[in-house]
GROMACS .gro file of C-alpha atoms in nm:
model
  385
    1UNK     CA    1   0.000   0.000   0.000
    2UNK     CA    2   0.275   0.243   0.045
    3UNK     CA    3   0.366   0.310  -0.326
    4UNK     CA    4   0.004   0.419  -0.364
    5UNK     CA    5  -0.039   0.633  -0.025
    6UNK     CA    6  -0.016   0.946  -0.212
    7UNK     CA    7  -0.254   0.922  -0.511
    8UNK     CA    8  -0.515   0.758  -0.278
    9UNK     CA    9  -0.436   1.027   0.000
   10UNK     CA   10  -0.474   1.324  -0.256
   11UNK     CA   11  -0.782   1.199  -0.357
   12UNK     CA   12  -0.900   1.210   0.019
   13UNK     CA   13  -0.785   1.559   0.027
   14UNK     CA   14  -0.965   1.663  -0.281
   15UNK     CA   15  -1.341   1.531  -0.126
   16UNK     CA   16  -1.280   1.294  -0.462
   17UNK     CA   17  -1.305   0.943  -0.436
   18UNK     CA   18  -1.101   0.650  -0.523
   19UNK     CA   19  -1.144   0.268  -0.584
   20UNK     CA   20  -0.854   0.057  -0.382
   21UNK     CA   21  -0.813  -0.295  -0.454
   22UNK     CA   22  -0.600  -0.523  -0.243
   23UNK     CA   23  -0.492  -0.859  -0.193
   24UNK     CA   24  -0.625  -1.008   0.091
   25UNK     CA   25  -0.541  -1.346   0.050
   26UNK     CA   26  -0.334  -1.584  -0.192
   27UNK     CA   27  -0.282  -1.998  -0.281
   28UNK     CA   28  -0.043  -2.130  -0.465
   29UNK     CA   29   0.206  -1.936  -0.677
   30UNK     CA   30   0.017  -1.616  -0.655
   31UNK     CA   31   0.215  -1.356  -0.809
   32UNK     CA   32   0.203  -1.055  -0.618
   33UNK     CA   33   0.201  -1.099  -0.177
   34UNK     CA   34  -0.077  -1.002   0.069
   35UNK     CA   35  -0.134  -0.641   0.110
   36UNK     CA   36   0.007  -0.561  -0.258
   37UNK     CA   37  -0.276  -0.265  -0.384
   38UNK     CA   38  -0.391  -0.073  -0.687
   39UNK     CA   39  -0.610   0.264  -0.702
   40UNK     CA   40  -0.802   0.382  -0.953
   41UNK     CA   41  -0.900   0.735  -0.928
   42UNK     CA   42  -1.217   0.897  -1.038
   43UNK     CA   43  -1.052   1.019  -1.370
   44UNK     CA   44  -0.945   0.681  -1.490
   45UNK     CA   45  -0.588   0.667  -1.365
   46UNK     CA   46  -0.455   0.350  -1.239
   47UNK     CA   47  -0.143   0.364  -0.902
   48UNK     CA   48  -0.005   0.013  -0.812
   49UNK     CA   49  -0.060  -0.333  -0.876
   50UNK     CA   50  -0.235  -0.642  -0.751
   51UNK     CA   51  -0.073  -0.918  -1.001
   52UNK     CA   52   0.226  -0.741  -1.228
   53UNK     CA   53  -0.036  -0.751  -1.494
   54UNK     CA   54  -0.198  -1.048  -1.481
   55UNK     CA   55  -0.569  -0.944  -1.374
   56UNK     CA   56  -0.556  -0.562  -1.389
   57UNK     CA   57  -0.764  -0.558  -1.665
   58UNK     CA   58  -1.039  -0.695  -1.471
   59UNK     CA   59  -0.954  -0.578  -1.123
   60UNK     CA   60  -0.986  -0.203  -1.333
   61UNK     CA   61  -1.327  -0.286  -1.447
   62UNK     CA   62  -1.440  -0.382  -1.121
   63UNK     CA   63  -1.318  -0.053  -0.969
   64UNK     CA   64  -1.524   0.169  -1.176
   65UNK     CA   65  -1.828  -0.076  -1.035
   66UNK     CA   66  -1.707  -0.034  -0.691
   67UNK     CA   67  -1.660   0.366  -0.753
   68UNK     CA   68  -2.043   0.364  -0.940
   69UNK     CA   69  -2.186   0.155  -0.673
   70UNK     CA   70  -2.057   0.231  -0.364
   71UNK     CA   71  -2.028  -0.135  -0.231
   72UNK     CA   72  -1.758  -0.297  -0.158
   73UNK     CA   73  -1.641  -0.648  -0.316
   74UNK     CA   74  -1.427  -0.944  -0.236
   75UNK     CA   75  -1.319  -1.169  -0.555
   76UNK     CA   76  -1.138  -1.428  -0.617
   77UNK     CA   77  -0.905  -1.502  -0.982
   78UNK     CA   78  -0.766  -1.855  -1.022
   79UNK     CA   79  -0.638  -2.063  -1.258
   80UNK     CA   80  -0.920  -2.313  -1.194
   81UNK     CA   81  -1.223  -2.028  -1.298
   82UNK     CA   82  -1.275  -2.007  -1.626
   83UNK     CA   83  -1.325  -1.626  -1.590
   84UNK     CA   84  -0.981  -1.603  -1.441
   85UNK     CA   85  -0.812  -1.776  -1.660
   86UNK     CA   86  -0.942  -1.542  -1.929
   87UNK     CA   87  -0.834  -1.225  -1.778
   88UNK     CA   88  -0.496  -1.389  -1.762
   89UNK     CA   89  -0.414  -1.531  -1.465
   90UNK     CA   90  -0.243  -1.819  -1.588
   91UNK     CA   91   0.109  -1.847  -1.305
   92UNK     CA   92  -0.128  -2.148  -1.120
   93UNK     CA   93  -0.207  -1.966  -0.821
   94UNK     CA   94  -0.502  -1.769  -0.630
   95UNK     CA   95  -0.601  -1.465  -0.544
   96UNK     CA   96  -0.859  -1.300  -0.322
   97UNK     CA   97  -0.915  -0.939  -0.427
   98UNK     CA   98  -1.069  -0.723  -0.169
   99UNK     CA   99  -1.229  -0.396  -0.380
  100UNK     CA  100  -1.369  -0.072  -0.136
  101UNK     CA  101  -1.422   0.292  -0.238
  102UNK     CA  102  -1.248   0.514  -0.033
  103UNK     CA  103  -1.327   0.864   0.028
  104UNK     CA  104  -1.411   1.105   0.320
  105UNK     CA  105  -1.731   0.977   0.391
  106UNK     CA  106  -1.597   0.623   0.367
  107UNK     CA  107  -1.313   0.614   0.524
  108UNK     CA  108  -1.305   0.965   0.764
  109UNK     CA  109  -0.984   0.797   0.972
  110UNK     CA  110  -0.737   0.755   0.607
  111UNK     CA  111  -0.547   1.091   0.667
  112UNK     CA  112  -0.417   1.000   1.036
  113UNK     CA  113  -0.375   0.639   0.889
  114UNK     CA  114  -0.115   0.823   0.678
  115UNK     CA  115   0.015   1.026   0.941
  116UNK     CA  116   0.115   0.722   1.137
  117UNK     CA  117   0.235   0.513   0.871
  118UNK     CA  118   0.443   0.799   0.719
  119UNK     CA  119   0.583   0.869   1.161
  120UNK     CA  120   0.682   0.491   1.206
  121UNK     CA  121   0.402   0.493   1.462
  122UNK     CA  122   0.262   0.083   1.454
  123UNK     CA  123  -0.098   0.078   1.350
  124UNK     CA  124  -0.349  -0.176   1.158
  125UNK     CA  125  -0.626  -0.181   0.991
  126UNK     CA  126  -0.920  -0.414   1.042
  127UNK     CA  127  -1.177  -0.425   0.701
  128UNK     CA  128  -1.487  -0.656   0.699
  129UNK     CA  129  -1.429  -0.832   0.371
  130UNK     CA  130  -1.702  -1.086   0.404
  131UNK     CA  131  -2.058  -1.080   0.604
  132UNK     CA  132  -2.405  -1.254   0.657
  133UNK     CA  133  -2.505  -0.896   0.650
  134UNK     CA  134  -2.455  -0.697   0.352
  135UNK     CA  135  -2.474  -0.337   0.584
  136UNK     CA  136  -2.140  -0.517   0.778
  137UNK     CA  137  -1.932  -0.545   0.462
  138UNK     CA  138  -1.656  -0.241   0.377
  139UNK     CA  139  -1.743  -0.193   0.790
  140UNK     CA  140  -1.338  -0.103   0.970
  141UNK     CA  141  -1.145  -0.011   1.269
  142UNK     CA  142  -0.817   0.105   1.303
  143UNK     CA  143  -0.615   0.039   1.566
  144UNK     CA  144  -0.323   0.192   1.715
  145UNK     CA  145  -0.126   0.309   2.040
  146UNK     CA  146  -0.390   0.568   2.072
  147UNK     CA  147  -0.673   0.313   2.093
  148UNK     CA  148  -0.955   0.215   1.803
  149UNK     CA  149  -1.075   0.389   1.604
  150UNK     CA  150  -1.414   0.390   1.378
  151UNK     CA  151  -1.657   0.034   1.443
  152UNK     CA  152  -1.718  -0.261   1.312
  153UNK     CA  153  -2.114  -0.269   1.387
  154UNK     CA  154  -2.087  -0.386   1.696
  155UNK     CA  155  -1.884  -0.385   2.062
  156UNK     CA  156  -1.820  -0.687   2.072
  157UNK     CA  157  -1.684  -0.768   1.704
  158UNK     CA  158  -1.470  -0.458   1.804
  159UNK     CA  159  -1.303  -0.593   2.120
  160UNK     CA  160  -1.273  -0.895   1.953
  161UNK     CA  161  -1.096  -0.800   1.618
  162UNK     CA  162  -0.886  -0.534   1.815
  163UNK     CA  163  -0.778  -0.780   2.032
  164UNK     CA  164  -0.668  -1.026   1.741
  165UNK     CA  165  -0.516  -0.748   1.517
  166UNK     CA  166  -0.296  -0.576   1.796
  167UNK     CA  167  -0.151  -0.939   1.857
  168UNK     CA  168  -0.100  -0.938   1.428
  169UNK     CA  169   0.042  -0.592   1.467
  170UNK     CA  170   0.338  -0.717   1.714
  171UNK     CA  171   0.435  -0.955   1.487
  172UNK     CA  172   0.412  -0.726   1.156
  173UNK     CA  173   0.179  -0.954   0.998
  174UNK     CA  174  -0.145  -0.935   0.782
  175UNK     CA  175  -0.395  -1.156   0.751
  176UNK     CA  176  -0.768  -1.239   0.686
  177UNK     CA  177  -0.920  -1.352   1.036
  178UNK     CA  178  -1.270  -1.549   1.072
  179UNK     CA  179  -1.528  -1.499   1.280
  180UNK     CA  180  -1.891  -1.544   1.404
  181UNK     CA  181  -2.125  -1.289   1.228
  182UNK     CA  182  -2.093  -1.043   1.561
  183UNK     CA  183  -1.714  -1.131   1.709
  184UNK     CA  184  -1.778  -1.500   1.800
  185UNK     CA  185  -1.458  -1.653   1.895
  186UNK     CA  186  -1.613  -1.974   1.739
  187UNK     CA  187  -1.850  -1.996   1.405
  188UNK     CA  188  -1.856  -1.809   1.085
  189UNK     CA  189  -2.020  -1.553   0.913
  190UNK     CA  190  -1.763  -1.275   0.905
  191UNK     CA  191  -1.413  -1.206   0.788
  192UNK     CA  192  -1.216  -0.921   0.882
  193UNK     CA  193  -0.844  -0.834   0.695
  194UNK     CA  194  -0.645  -0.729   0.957
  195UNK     CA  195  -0.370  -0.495   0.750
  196UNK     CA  196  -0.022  -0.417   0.937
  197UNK     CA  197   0.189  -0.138   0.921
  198UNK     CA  198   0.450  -0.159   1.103
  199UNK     CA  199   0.779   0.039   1.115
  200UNK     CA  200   1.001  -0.109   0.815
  201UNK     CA  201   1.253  -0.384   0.982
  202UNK     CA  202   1.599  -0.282   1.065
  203UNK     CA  203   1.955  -0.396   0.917
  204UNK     CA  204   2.260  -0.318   1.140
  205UNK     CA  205   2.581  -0.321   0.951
  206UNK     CA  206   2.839  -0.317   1.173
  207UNK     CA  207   3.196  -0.223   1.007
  208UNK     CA  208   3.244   0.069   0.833
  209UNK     CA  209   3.441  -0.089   0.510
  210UNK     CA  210   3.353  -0.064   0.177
  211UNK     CA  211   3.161  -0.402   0.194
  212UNK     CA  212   2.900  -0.210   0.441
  213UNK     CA  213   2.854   0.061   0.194
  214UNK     CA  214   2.721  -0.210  -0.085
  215UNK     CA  215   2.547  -0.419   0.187
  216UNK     CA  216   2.362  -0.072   0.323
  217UNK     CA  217   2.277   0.001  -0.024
  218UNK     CA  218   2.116  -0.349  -0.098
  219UNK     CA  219   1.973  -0.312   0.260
  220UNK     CA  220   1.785  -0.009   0.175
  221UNK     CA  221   1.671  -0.171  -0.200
  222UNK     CA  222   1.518  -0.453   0.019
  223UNK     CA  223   1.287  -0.212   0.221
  224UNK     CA  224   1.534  -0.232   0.574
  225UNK     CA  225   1.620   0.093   0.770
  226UNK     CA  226   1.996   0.064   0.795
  227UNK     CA  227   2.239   0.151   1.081
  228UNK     CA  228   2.570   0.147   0.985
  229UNK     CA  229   2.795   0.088   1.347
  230UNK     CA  230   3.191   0.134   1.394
  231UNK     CA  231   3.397   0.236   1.670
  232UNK     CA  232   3.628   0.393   1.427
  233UNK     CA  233   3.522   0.814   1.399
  234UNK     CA  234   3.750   0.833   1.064
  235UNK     CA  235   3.574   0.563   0.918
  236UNK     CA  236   3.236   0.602   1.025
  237UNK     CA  237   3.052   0.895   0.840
  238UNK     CA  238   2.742   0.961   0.626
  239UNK     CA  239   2.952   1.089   0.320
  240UNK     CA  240   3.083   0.725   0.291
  241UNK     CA  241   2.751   0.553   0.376
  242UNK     CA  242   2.470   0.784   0.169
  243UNK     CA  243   2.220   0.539   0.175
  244UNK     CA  244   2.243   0.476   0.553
  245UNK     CA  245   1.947   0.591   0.742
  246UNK     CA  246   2.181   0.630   1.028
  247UNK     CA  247   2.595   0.589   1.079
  248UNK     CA  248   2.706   0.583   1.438
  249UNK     CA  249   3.073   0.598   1.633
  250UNK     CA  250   3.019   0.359   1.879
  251UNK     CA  251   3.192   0.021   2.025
  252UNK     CA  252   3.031  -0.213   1.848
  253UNK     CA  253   2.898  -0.387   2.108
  254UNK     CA  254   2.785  -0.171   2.344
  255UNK     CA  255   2.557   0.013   2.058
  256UNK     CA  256   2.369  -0.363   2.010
  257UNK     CA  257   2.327  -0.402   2.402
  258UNK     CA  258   2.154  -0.023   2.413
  259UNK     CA  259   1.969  -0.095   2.129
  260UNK     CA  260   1.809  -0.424   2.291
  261UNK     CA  261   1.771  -0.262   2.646
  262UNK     CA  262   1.563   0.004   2.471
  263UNK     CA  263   1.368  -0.200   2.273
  264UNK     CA  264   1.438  -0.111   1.936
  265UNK     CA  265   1.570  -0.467   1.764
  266UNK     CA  266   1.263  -0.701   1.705
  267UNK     CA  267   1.213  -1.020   1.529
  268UNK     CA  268   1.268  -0.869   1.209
  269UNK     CA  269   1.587  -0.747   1.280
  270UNK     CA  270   1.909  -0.837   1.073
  271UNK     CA  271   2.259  -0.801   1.204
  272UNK     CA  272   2.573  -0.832   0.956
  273UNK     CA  273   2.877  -0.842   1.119
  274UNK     CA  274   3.172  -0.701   0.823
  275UNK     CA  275   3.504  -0.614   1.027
  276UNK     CA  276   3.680  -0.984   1.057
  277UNK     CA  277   3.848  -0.816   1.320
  278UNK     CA  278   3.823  -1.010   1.673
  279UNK     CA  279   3.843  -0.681   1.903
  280UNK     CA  280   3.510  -0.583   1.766
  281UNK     CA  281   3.331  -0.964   1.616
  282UNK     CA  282   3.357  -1.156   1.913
  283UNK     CA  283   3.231  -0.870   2.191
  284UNK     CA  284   2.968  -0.802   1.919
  285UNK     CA  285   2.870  -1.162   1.864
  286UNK     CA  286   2.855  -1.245   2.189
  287UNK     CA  287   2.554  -0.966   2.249
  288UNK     CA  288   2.419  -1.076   1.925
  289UNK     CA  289   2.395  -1.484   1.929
  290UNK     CA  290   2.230  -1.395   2.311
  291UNK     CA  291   1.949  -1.232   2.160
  292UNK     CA  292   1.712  -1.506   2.062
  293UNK     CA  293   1.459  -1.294   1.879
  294UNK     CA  294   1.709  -1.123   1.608
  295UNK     CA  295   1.605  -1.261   1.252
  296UNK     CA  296   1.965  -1.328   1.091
  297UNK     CA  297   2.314  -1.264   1.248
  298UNK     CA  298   2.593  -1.307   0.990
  299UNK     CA  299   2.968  -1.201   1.016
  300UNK     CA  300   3.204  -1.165   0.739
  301UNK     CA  301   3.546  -1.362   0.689
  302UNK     CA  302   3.747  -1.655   0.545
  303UNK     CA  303   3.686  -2.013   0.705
  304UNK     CA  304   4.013  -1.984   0.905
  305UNK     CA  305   3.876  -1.649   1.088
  306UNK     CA  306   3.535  -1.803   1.122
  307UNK     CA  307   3.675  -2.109   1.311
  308UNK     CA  308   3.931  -1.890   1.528
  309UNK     CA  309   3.601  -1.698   1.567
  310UNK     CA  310   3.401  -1.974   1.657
  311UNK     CA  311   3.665  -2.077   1.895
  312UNK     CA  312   3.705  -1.738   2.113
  313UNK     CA  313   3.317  -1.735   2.118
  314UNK     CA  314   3.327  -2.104   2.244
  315UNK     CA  315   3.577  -1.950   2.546
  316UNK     CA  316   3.339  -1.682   2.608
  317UNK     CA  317   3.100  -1.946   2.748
  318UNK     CA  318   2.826  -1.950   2.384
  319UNK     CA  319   2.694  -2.282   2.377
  320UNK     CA  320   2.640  -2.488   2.101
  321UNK     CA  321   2.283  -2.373   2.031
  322UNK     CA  322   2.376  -2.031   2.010
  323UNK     CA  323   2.649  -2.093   1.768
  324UNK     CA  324   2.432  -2.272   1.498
  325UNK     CA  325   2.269  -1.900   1.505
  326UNK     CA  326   2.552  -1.745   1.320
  327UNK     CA  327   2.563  -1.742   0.930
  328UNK     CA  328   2.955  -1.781   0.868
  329UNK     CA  329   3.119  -1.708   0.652
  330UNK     CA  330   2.764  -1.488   0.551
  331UNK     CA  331   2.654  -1.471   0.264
  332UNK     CA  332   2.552  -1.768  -0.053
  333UNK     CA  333   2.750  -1.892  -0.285
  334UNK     CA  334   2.725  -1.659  -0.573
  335UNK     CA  335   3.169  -1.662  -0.703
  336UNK     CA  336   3.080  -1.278  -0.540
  337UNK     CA  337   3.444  -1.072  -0.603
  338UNK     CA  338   3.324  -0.701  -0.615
  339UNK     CA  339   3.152  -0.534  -0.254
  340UNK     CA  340   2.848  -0.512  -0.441
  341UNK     CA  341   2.824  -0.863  -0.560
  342UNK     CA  342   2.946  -0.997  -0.236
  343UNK     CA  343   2.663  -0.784  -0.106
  344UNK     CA  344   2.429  -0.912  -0.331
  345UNK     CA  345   2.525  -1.257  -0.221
  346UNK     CA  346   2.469  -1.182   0.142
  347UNK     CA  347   2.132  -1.012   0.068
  348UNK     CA  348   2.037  -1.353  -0.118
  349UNK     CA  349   2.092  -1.570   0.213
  350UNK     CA  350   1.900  -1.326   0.432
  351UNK     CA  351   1.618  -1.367   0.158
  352UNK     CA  352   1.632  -1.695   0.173
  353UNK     CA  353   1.621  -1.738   0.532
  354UNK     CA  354   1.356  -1.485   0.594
  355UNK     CA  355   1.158  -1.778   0.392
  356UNK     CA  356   1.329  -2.075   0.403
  357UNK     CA  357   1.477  -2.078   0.025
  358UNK     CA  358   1.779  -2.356  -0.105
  359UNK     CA  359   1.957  -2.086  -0.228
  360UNK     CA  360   1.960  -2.328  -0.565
  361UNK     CA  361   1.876  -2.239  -0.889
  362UNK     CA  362   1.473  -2.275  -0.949
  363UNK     CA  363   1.511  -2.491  -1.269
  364UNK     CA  364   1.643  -2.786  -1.080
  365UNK     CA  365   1.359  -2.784  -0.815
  366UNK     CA  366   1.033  -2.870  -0.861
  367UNK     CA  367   0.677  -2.784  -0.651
  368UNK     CA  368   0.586  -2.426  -0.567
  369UNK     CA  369   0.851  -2.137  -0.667
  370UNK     CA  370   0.749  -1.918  -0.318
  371UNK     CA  371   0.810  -2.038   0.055
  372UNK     CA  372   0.607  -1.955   0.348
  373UNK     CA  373   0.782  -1.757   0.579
  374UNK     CA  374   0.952  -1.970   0.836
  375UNK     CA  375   0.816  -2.000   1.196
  376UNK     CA  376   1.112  -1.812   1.327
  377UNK     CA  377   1.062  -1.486   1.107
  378UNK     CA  378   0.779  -1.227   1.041
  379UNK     CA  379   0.693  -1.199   0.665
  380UNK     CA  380   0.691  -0.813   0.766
  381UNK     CA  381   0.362  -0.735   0.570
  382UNK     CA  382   0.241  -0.394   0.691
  383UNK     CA  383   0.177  -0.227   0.376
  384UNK     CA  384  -0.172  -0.256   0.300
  385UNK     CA  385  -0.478  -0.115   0.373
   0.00000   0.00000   0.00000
């Protein structure tokens, strides 16, 4: 939803209206995620994407119904419906396409939706995509530090959603959520996309060599908000990290332990460890392989620093379990030589172990081309509305 915030958020401005579509849910080899969104404005103009082309043809249609009408619609395009098929959707997998007309009257809460989303303040949104009660449907809450916001027909399908969607928030997840037609924990009759946005995960790059600057710049391409750490003030400064959200002169270390006593490295979290030196990598790791909810910790270096490594952390008094944490030497094996494509190559093993990919090449597997993410890891989908 984010690469469409603006055009839908102008049209809010203007007292026009506006036709969002989003993808609620998906099956198979679906090719766009949950939470991926197109708007089509009043004049005909088209922001975003639900399938990179396969159904937009139809999905535009239906928006000019939705903006005629008024009501929202929830619709499904699969390669088993003959209908689907037709409009293109040939990849083999499913979507569910959630299609609401937003506007002031509609949706009075959008603008501080945008405020929060645009501050890095956590917030979701709970829509009523499907009800035993046509007055229910398009129906939405949004909830945030500052409480809920707006009603889902009733008190108790508010507490009840709320509830459910602030646990979804904390682990930066979307999803569609079923219910009884008023809340009931048990039954069906209503479902209710609960859409998270989330602050964008972090990347801490600690080492400020040229390897960080590539690894900060493929950081950034992949959506992170990267920290670039070294204890080194000559080495350490925005002009040699531009695409850093942040470079700090700090021990290494003692910047990870702050940043975990004050709460601000999650589950989502990535930590890439660059200097192969052992007066900064094994304090550092140490803090690191201790936190249990970090996402990926990798460190940089040949297979002879790795075990030496491996062996001062062992002194330290890490245990076994916390070792198998570490990624080392980070990074898949790509024949990388350059920074960039040795950054490329670590990028590619945080990828794949945000949802548990090989790392080989597709044409020798077989079954479905996109993982679930694992257990361990939030998929991080907080950009829809």
């Amino acid at each position: 939803m984010h690469d469409i915030l603006d055009d839908v958020l102008h049209s809010w401005q203007s007292g026009d209206v506006a036709a969002v579509a989003t993808v609620v849910r998906t099956f198979g080899s679906a090719p766009r995620p949950v939470g991926a969104s197109m708007v089509v404005g009043s004049d005909g103009a088209v922001a975003g994407s639900v399938s990179g082309g396969c159904v937009e043809g139809a999905v535009y249609e239906l928006a000019q119904d939705v903006m005629d009408s008024g009501a929202p619609v929830l619709t499904r395009y699969g390669i088993s419906d003959d209908d689907a098929f037709a409009v293109g959707l040939t990849c083999g997998g499913t979507l569910d396409v959630f299609v609401q007309r937003i506007s002031r009257h509609t949706f009075p809460e959008f603008e501080a939706l945008v405020a929060d989303v645009r501050g890095n303040v956590p917030v979701a949104v709970a829509t009523v995509v499907a009800h035993s009660d046509p007055e229910r449907l398009g129906r939405r809450i949004v909830v945030g530090e500052s409480g809920t916001r707006g009603s889902l027909g009733s008190a108790r399908a508010d507490a009840a959603v709320a509830d459910d969607a602030k646990g979804l928030l904390a682990a930066g997840r979307s999803a569609v959520l079923t219910y009884g037609p008023d809340g009931q924990r048990r039954g069906e009759g209503m479902e209710v996309f609960v859409s998270s946005h989330a602050p964008p995960p972090r990347m801490l790059v600690f080492g400020a060599i040229d390897f960080a600057a590539a690894v900060a710049q493929q950081g950034v391409f992949l959506g992170y908000r990267v920290t670039v750490c070294d204890a080194r003030a000559v080495f350490a400064t925005p002009q040699r990290f531009p695409a850093a959200e942040q470079v700090v002169v700090a021990w290494p270390h003692d910047y990870l332990s702050e940043q975990f006593a004050a709460g601000e490295v999650d589950e989502r979290t990535v930590v890439c460890v660059l200097t192969h030196d052992p007066k900064f990598d094994v304090p550092l790791l140490e803090v690191a392989l201790r936190i249990p909810s970090l996402a990926f910790v990798g460190a940089m270096g040949s297979r002879r620093t790795h075990d030496d490594r491996t062996a001062r952390l062992r002194a330290a008094g890490l245990t076994e379990t916390e070792l198998t944490r570490l990624a080392s030497p980070i990074g898949l094996d790509l024949g990388a030589r350059t920074p960039q494509e040795t950054a490329v190559s670590i990028a590619a093993e945080i990828i794949a172990h945000r949802w548990g990919g090989t790392g080989e090449p597709l044409r020798a597997r077989r079954g479905r081309i996109h993982h679930d993410a694992t257990e361990a890891v939030s998929t991080g989908k907080y950009d829809a509305v």
